[in-house]
mmCIF file of C-alpha atoms in Angstrom:
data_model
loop_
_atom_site.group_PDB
_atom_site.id
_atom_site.type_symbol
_atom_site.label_atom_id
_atom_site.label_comp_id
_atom_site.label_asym_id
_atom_site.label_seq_id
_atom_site.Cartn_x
_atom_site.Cartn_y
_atom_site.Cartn_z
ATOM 1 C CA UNK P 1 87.052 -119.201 115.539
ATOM 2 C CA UNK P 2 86.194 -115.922 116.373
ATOM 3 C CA UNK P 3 86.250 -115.014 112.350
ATOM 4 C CA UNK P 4 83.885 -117.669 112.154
ATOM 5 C CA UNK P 5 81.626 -116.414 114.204
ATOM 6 C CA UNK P 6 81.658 -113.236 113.045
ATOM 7 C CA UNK P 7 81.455 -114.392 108.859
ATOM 8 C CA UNK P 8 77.994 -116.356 110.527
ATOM 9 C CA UNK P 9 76.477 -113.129 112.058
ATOM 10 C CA UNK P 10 77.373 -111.099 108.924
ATOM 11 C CA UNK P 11 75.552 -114.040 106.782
ATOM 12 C CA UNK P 12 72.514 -113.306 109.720
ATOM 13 C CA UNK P 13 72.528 -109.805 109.040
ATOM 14 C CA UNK P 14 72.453 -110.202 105.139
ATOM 15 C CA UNK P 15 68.972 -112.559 105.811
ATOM 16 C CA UNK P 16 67.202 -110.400 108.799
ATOM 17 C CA UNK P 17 68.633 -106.514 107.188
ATOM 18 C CA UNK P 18 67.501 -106.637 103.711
ATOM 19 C CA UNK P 19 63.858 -106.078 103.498
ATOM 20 C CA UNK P 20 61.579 -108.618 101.532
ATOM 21 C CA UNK P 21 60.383 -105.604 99.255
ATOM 22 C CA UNK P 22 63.734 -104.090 98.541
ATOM 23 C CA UNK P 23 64.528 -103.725 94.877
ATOM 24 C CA UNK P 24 67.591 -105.706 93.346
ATOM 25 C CA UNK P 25 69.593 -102.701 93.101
ATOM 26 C CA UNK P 26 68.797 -101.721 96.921
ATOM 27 C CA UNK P 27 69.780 -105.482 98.251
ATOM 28 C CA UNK P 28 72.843 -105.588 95.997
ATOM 29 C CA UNK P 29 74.018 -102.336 97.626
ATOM 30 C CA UNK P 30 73.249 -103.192 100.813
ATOM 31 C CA UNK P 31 75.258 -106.792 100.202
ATOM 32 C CA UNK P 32 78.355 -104.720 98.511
ATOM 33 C CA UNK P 33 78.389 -102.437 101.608
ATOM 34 C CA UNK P 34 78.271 -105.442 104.311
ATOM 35 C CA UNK P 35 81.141 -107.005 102.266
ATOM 36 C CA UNK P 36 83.359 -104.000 102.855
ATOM 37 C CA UNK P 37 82.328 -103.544 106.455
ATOM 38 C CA UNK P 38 83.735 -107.149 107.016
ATOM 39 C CA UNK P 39 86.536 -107.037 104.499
ATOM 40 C CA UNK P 40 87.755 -103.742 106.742
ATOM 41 C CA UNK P 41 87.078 -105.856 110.001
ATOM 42 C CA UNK P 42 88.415 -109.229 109.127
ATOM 43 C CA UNK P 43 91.147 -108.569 106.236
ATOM 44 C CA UNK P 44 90.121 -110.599 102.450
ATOM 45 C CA UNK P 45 90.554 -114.389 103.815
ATOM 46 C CA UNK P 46 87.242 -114.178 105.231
ATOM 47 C CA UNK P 47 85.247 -111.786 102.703
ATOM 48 C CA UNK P 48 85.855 -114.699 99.902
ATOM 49 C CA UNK P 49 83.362 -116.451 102.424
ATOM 50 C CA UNK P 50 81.481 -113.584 103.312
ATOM 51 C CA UNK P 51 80.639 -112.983 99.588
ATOM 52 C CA UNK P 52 79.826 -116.756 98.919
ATOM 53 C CA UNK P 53 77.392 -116.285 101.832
ATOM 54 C CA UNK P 54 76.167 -112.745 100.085
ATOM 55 C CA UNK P 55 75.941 -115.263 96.670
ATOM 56 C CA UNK P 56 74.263 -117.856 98.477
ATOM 57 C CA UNK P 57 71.614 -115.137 99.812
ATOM 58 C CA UNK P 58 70.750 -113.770 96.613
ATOM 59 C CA UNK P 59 69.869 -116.971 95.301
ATOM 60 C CA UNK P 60 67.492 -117.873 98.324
ATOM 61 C CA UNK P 61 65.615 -114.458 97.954
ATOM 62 C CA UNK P 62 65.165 -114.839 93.946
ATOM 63 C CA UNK P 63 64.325 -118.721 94.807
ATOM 64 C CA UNK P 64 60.961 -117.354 97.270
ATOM 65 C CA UNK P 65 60.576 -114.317 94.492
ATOM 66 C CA UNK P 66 59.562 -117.566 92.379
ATOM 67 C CA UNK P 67 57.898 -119.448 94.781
ATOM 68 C CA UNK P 68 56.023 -115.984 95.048
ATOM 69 C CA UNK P 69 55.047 -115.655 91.854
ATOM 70 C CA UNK P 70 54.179 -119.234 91.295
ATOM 71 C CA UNK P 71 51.422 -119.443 94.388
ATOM 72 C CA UNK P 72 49.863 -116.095 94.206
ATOM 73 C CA UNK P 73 48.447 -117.613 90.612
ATOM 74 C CA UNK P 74 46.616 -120.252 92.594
ATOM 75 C CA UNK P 75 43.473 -120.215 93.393
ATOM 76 C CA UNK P 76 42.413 -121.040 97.548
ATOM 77 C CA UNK P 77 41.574 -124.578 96.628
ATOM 78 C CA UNK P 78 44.776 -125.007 94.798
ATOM 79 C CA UNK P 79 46.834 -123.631 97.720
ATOM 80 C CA UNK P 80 44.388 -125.898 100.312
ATOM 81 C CA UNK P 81 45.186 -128.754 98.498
ATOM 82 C CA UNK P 82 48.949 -127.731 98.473
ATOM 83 C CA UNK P 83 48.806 -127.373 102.171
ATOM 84 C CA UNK P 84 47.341 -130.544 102.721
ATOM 85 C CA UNK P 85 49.865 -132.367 100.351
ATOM 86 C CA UNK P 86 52.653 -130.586 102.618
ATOM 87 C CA UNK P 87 50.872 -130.958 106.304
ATOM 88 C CA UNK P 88 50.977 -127.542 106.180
ATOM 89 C CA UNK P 89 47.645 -125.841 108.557
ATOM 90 C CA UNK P 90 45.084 -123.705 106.765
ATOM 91 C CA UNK P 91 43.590 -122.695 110.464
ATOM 92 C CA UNK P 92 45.312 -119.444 112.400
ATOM 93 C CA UNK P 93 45.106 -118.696 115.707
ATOM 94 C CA UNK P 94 44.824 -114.951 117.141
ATOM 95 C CA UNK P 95 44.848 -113.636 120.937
ATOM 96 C CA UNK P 96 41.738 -112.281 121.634
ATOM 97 C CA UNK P 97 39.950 -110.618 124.544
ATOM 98 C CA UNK P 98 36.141 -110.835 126.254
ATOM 99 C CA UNK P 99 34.232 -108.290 127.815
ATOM 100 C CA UNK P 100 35.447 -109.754 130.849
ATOM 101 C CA UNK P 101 39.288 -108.635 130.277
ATOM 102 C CA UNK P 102 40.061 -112.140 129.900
ATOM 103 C CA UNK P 103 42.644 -113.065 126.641
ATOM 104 C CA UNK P 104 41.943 -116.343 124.609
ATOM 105 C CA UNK P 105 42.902 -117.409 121.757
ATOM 106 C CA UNK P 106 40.601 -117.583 118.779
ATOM 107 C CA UNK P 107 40.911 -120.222 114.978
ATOM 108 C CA UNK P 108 40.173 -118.510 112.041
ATOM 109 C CA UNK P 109 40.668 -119.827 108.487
ATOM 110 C CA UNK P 110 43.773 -118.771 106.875
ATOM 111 C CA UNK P 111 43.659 -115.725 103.812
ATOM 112 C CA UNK P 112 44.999 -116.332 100.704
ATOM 113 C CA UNK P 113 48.284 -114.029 101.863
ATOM 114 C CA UNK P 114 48.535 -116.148 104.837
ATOM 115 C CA UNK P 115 48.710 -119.769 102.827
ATOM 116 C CA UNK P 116 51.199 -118.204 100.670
ATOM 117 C CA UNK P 117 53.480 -117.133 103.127
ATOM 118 C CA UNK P 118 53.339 -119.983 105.376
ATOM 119 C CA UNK P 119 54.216 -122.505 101.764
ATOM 120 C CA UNK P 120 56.865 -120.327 100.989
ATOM 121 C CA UNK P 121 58.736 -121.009 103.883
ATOM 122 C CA UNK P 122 57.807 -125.117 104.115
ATOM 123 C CA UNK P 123 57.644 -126.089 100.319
ATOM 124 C CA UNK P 124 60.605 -126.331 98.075
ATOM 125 C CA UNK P 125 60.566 -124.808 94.515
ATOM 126 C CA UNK P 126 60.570 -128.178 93.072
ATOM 127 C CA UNK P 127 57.771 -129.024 94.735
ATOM 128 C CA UNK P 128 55.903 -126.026 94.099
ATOM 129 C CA UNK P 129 56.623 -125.918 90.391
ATOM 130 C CA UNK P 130 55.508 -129.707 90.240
ATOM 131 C CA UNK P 131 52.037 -129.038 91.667
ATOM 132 C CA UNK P 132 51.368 -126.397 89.387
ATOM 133 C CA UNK P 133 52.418 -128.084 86.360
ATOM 134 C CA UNK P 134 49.986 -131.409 87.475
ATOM 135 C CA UNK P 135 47.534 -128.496 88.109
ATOM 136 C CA UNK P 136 47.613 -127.123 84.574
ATOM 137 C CA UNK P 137 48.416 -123.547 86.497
ATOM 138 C CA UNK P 138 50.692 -121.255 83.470
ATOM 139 C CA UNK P 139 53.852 -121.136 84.589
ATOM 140 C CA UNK P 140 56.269 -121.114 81.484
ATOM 141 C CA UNK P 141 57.113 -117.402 82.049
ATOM 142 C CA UNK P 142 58.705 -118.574 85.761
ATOM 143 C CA UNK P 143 60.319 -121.739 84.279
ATOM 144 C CA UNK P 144 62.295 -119.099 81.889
ATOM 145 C CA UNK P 145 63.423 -117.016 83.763
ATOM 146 C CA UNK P 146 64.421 -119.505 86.518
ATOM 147 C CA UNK P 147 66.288 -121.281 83.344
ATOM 148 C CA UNK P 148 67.800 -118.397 82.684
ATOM 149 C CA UNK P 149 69.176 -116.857 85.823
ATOM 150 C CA UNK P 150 70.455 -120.449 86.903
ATOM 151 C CA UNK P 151 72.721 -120.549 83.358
ATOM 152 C CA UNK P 152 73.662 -117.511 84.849
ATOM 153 C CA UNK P 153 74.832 -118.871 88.349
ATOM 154 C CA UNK P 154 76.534 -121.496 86.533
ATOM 155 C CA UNK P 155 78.373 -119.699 84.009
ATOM 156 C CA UNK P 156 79.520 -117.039 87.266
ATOM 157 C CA UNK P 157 80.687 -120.252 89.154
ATOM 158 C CA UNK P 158 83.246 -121.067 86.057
ATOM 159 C CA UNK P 159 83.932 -117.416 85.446
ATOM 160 C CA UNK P 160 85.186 -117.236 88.780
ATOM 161 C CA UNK P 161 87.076 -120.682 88.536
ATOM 162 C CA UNK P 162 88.379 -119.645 85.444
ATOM 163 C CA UNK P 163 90.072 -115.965 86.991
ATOM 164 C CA UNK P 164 91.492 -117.890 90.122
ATOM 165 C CA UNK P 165 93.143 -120.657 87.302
ATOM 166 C CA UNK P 166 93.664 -119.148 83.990
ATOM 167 C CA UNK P 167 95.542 -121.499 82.665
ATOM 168 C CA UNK P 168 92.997 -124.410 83.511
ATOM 169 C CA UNK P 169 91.769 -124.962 79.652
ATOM 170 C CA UNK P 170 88.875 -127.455 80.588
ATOM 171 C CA UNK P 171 87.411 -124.613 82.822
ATOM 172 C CA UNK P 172 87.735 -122.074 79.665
ATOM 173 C CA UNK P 173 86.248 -124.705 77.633
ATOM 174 C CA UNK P 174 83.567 -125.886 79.589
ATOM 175 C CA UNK P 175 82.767 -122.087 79.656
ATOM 176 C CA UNK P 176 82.724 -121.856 76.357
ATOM 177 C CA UNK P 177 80.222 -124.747 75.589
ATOM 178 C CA UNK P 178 77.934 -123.511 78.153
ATOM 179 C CA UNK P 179 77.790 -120.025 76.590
ATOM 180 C CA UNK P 180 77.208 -121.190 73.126
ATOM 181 C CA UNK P 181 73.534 -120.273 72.229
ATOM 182 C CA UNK P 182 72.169 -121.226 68.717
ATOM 183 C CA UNK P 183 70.444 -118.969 66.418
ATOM 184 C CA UNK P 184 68.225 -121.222 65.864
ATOM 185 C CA UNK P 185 66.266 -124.576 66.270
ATOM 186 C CA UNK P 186 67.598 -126.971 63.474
ATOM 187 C CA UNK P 187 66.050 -130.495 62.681
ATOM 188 C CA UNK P 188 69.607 -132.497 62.500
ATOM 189 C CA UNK P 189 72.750 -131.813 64.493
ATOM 190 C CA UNK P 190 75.081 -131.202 61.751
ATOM 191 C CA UNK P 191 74.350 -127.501 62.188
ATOM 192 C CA UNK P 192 75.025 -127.480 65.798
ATOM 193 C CA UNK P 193 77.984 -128.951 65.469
ATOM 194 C CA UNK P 194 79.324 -126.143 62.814
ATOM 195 C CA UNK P 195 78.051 -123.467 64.480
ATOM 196 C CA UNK P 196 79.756 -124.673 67.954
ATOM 197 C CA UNK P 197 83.172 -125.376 66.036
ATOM 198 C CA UNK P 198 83.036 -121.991 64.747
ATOM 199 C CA UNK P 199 82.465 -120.434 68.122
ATOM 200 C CA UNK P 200 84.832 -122.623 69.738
ATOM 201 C CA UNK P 201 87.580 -121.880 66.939
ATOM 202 C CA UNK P 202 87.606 -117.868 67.737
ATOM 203 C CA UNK P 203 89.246 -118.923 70.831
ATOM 204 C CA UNK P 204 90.685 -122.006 70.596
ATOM 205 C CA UNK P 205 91.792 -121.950 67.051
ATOM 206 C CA UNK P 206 93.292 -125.780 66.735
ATOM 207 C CA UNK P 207 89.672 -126.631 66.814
ATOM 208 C CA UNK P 208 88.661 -129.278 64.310
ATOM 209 C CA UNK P 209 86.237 -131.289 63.174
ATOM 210 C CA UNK P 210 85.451 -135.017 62.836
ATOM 211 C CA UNK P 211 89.455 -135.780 63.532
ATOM 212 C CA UNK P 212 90.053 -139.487 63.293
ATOM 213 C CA UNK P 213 92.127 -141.658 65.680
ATOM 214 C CA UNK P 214 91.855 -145.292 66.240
ATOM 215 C CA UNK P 215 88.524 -146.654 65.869
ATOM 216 C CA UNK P 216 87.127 -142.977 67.139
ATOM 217 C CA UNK P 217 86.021 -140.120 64.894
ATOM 218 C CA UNK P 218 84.832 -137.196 67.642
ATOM 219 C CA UNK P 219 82.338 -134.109 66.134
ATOM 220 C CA UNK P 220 84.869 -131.717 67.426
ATOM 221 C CA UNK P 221 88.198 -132.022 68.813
ATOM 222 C CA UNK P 222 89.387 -128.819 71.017
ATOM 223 C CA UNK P 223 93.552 -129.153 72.051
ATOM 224 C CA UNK P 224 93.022 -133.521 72.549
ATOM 225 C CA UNK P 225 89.828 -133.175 74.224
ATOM 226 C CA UNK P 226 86.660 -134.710 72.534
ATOM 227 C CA UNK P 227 83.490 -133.378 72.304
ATOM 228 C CA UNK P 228 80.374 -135.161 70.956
ATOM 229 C CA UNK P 229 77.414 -133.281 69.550
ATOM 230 C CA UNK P 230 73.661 -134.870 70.017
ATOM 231 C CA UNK P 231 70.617 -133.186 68.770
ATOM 232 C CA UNK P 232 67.627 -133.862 67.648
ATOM 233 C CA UNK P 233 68.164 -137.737 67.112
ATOM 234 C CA UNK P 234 66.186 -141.191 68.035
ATOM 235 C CA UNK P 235 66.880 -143.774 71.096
ATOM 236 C CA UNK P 236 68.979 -145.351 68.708
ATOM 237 C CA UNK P 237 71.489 -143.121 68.202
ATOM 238 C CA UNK P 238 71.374 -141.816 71.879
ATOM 239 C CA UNK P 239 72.844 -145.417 72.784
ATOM 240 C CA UNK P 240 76.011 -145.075 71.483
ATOM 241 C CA UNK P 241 76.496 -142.409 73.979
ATOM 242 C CA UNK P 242 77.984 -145.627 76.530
ATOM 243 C CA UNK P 243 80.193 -147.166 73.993
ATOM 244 C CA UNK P 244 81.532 -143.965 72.877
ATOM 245 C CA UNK P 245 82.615 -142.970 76.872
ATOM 246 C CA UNK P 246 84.289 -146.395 77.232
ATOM 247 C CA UNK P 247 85.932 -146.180 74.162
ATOM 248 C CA UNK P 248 87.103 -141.913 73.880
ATOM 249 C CA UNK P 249 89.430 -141.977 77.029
ATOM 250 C CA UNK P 250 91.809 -144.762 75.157
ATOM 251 C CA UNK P 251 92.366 -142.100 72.793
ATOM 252 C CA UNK P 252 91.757 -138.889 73.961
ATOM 253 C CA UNK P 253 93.174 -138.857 77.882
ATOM 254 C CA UNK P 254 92.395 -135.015 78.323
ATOM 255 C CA UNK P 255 88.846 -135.855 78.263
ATOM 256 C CA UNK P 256 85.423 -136.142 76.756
#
């Protein structure tokens, strides 16, 4: 209990001690040196939490670095009408004081710093990034990069499954799939599926292609798991997606 409650105020001092304004090498630092302090105090059970809670921090502060970036390209009507969409006040209230001496408090209309502070705190990403898009406000630059760094989570998450497990193949595997990048755009999916098979072969070298059993015939088949390739392709063809699922695991138990 008591490590508990000490993991917790560690996790409060990663949110209240690292500045809003500190660089990404400055909070990473900071997070590296709270892990040791802890891993010196508690012994390495508890840091694997600590540092989920130091992952799980990270994430929040580049999560309101988009929100940021996203609302300071509104304009004030945008981020009124944002407000009112999230019950979220436009009016502030400040103490004031007469010539009397006596303190009351005044209303004032909220600045454009204010409204983006206070929807940074109520309104999700999500919902932020789907009032800009019905707003026609450019945000493609955000959407990347948000892409981007969440492949990045993900592939981190496996990478540390993967060390814990080595010998898990459909960890390595997965892995491998979700690292695969094309080199280019191509109009039918025969190309992805012989550029993947030739990635996936460099480390998994009984990969093969198109390997019939029973009434199946997978694009790729990695150690009796099945993998099937869709790209650019009609309705039509998406529907046999179903029939192949029910119809893969007869013949290929390891997976799909």
């Amino acid at each position: 209990r008591q490590e508990k409650i000490i993991a917790e105020k560690s996790f409060i001092e990663i949110e209240k001690g690292i500045p809003a304004n500190m660089s990404e090498e400055q909070a990473s630092e900071s997070e590296k040196s709270l892990a040791k302090k802890v891993a010196g105090t508690l012994g390495r059970g508890v840091v694997k939490g600590v540092k989920k809670l130091v992952r799980y921090s990270k994430k929040q502060r580049q999560i309101r670095k988009w929100k940021d970036a996203i609302l300071r390209r509104m304009k004030m009507s945008h981020l009124k009408n944002l407000c009112f969409e999230q019950k979220v006040s436009i009016k502030k209230t400040e103490l004031r004081e007469d010539k009397n001496g006596e303190l009351y408090w005044k209303e004032f209309n909220c600045t454009k710093r204010d409204l983006v502070s206070r929807l940074k705190n109520r309104a999700s990403l999500k919902t932020i990034i789907s009032f800009a898009q019905r707003n026609h406000i450019r945000i493609k630059d955000v959407l990347a990069d948000r892409e981007n760094k969440m492949r990045d989570w993900e592939l981190k998450k496996l990478d540390d499954k993967t060390k814990k497990d080595r010998s898990n193949f459909l960890l390595q595997l997965e892995k491998a799939i979700r690292e695969f990048i094309p080199m280019r755009h191509y109009d039918k999916e025969l190309p992805y599926q012989d550029t993947l098979a030739s990635v996936l072969r460099k480390e998994f070298p009984s990969t093969r292609i198109e390997v019939p059993r029973g009434s199946t015939r997978p694009d790729i088949v990695v150690r009796g798991v099945a993998i099937e390739i869709k790209g650019p392709t009609g309705m039509k063809d998406l529907q046999t997606i179903a029939d192949k699922c029910l119809r893969y695991p007869q013949y290929y138990p390891r997976g799909m």
